PDB file of C-alpha atoms in Angstrom:
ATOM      1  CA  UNK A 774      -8.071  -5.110   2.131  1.00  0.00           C
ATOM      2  CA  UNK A 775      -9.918  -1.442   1.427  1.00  0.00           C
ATOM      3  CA  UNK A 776      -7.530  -1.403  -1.477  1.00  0.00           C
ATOM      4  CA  UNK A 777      -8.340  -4.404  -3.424  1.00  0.00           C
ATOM      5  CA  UNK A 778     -12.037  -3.801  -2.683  1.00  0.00           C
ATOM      6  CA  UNK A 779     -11.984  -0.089  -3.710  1.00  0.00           C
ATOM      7  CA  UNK A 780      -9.756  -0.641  -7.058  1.00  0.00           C
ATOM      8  CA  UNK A 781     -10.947   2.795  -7.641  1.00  0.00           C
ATOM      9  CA  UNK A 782      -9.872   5.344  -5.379  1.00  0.00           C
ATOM     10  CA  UNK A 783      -7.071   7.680  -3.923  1.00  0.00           C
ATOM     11  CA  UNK A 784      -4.838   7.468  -0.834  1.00  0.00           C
ATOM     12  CA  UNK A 785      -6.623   9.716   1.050  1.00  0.00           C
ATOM     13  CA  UNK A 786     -10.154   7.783   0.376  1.00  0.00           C
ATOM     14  CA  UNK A 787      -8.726   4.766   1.986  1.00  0.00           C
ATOM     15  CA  UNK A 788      -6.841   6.304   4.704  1.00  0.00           C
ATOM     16  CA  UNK A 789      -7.669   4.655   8.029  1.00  0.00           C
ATOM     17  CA  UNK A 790      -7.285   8.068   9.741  1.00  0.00           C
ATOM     18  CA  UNK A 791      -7.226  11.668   8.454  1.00  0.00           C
ATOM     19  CA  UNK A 792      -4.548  14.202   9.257  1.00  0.00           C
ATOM     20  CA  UNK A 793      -6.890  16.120  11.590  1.00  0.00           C
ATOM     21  CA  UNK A 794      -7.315  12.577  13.686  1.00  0.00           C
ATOM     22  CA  UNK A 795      -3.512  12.601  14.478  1.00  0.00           C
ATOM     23  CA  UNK A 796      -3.172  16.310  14.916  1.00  0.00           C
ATOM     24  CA  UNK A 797      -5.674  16.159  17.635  1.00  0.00           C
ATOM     25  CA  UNK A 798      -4.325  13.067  19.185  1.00  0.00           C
ATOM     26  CA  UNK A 799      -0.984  14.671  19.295  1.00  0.00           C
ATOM     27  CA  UNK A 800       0.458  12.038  16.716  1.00  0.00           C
ATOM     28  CA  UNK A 801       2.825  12.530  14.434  1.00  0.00           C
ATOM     29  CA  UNK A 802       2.781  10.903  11.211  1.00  0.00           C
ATOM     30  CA  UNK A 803       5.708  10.271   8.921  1.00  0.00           C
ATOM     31  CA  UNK A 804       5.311   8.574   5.433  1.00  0.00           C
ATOM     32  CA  UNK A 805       8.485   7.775   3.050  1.00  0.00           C
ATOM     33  CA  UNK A 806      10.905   8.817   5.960  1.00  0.00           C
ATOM     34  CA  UNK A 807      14.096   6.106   6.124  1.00  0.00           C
ATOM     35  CA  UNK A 808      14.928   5.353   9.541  1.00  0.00           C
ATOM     36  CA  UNK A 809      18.644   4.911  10.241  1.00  0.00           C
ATOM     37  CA  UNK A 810      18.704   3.761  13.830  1.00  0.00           C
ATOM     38  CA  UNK A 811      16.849   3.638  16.950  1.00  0.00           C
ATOM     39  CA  UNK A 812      18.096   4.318  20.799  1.00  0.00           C
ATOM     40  CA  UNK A 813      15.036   2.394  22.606  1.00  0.00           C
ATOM     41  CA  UNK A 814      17.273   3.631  25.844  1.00  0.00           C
ATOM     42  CA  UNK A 815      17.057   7.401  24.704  1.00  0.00           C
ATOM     43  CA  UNK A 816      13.838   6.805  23.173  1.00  0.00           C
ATOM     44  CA  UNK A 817      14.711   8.503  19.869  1.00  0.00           C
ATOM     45  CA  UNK A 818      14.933   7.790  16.520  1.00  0.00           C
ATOM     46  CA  UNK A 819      17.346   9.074  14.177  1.00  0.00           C
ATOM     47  CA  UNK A 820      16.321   9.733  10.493  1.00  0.00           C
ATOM     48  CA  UNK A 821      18.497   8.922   7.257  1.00  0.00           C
ATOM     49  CA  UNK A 822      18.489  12.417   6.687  1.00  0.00           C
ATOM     50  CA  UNK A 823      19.664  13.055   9.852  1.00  0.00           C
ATOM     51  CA  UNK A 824      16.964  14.324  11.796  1.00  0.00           C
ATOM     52  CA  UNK A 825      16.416  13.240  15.413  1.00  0.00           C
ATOM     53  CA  UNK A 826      12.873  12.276  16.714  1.00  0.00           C
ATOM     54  CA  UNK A 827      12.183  11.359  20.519  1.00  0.00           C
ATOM     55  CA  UNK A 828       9.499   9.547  21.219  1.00  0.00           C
ATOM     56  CA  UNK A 829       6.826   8.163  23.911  1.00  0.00           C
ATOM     57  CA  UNK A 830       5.253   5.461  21.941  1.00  0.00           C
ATOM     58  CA  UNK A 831       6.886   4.512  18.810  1.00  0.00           C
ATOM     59  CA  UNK A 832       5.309   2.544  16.171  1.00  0.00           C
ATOM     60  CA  UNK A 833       7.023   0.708  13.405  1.00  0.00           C
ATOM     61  CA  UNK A 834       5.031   0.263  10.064  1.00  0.00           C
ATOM     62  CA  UNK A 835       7.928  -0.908   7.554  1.00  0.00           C
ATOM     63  CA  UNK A 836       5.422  -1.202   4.644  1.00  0.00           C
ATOM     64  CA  UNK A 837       4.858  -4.906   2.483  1.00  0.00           C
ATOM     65  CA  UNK A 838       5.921  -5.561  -0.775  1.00  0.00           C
ATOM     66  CA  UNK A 839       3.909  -8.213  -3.599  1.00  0.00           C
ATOM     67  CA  UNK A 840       5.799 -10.864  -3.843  1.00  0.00           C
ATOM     68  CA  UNK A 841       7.131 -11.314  -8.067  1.00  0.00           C
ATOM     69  CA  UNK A 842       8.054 -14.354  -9.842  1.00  0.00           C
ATOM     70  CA  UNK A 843      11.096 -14.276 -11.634  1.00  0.00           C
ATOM     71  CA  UNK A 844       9.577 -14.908 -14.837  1.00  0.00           C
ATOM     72  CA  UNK A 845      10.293 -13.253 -17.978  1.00  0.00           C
ATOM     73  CA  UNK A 846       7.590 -10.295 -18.830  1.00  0.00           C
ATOM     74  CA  UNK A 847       6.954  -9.275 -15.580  1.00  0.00           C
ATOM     75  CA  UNK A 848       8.318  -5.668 -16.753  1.00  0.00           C
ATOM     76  CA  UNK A 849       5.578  -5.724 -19.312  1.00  0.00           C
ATOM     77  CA  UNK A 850       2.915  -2.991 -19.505  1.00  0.00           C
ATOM     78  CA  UNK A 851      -0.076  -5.110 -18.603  1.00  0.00           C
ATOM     79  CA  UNK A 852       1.706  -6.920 -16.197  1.00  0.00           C
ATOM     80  CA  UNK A 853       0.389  -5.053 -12.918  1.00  0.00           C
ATOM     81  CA  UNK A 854       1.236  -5.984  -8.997  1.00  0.00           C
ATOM     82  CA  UNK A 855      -1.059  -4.290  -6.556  1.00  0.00           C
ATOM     83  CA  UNK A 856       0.355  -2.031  -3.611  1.00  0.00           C
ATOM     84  CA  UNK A 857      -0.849   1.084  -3.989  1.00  0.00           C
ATOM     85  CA  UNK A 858      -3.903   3.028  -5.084  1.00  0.00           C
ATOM     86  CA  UNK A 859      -2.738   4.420  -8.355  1.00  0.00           C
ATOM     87  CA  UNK A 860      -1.658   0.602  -9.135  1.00  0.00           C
ATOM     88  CA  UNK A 861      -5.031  -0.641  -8.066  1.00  0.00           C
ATOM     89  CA  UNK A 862      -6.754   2.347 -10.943  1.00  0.00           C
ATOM     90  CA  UNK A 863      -4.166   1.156 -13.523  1.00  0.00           C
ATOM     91  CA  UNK A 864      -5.663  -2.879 -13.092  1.00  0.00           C
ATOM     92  CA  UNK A 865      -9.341  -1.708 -12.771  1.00  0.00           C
ATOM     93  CA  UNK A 866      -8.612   0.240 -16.109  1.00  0.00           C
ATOM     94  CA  UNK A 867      -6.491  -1.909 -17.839  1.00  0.00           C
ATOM     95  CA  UNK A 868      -8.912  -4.867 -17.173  1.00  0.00           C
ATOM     96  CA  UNK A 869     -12.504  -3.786 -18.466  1.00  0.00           C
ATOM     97  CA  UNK A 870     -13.155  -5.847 -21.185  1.00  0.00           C
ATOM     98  CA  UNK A 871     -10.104  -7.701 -21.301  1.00  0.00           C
ATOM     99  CA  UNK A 872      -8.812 -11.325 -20.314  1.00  0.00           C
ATOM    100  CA  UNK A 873      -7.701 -11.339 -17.182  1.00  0.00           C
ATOM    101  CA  UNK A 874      -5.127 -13.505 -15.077  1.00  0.00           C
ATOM    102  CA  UNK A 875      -4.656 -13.227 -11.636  1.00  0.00           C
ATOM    103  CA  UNK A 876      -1.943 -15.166 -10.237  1.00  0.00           C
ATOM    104  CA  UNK A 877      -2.286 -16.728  -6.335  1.00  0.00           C
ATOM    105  CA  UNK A 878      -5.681 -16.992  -4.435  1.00  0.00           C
ATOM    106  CA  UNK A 879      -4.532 -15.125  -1.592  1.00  0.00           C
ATOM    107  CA  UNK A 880      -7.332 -13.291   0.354  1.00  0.00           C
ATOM    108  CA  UNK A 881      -5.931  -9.710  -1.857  1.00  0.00           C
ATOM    109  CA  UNK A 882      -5.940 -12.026  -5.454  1.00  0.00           C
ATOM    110  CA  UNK A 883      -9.269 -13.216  -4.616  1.00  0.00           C
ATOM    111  CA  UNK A 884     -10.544  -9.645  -3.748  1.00  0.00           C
ATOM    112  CA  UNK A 885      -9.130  -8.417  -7.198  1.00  0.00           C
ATOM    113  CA  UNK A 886     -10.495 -11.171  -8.463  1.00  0.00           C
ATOM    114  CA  UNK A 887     -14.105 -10.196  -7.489  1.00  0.00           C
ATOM    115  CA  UNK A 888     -13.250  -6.162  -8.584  1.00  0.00           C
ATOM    116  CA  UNK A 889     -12.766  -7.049 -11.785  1.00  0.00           C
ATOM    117  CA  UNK A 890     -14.880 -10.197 -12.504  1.00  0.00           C
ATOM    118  CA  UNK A 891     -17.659  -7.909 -13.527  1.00  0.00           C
ATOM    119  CA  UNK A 892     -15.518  -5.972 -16.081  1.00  0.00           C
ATOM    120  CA  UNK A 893     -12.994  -8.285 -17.342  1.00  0.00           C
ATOM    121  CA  UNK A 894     -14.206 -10.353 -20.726  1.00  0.00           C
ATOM    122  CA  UNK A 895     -12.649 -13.574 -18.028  1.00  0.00           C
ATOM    123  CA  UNK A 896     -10.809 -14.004 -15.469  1.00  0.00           C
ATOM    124  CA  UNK A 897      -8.903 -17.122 -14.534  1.00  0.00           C
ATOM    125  CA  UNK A 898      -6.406 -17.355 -10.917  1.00  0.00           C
TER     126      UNK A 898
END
């Protein structure tokens, strides 16, 4: 949800936690790192590129993706789907002044929705 309210922002500016949080809670925090398996007996995780991680708490965050129609333009350039902060500048950007179509009400579309309402020439969802 801070990213569909922000529409406007970096990473970092949404980040629940900053690094110095998990440095001094001892947590270490891995982004973009594949995980090929996971010994819950050994407690240690074993990375695609082949490092090996032990662990006493492990916590799995596998990430979301939007959900696309199979439509044809969805590979156009105003055609936008919302996961991450650069995508969320591109929309606030490419909608000022523009008509604007969200599609599905979902609690994100109806945030967007809102972001943009006051920039867009109309929106419809």
């Amino acid at each position: 949800p801070k990213l569909s309210k922000a529409m406007t922002t970096t990473a970092e500016a949404i980040a629940l936690r900053n690094q110095e949080f998990y440095q001094s809670h001892n947590i270490e925090f891995r982004t973009s790192t594949e995980v090929s398996s996971v010994d819950t007996d050994k407690k240690e995780v074993k990375t695609a590129a082949g490092d090996s991680v032990s662990y006493d708490s492990l916590l799995v965050a596998t990430g979301g993706r939007p959900r696309t129609m199979p439509i044809p333009g969805l590979d156009l350039e105003n055609v936008c789907v919302l996961r991450t902060p650069e995508d969320a500048n591109r929309i606030a950007e490419r909608s000022e002044g523009k008509k604007v179509v969200i599609i599905g009400s979902s609690f994100i579309g109806m945030e967007v929705t809102s972001c943009v309402a006051e920039k867009a020439q109309s929106v419809s969802v």
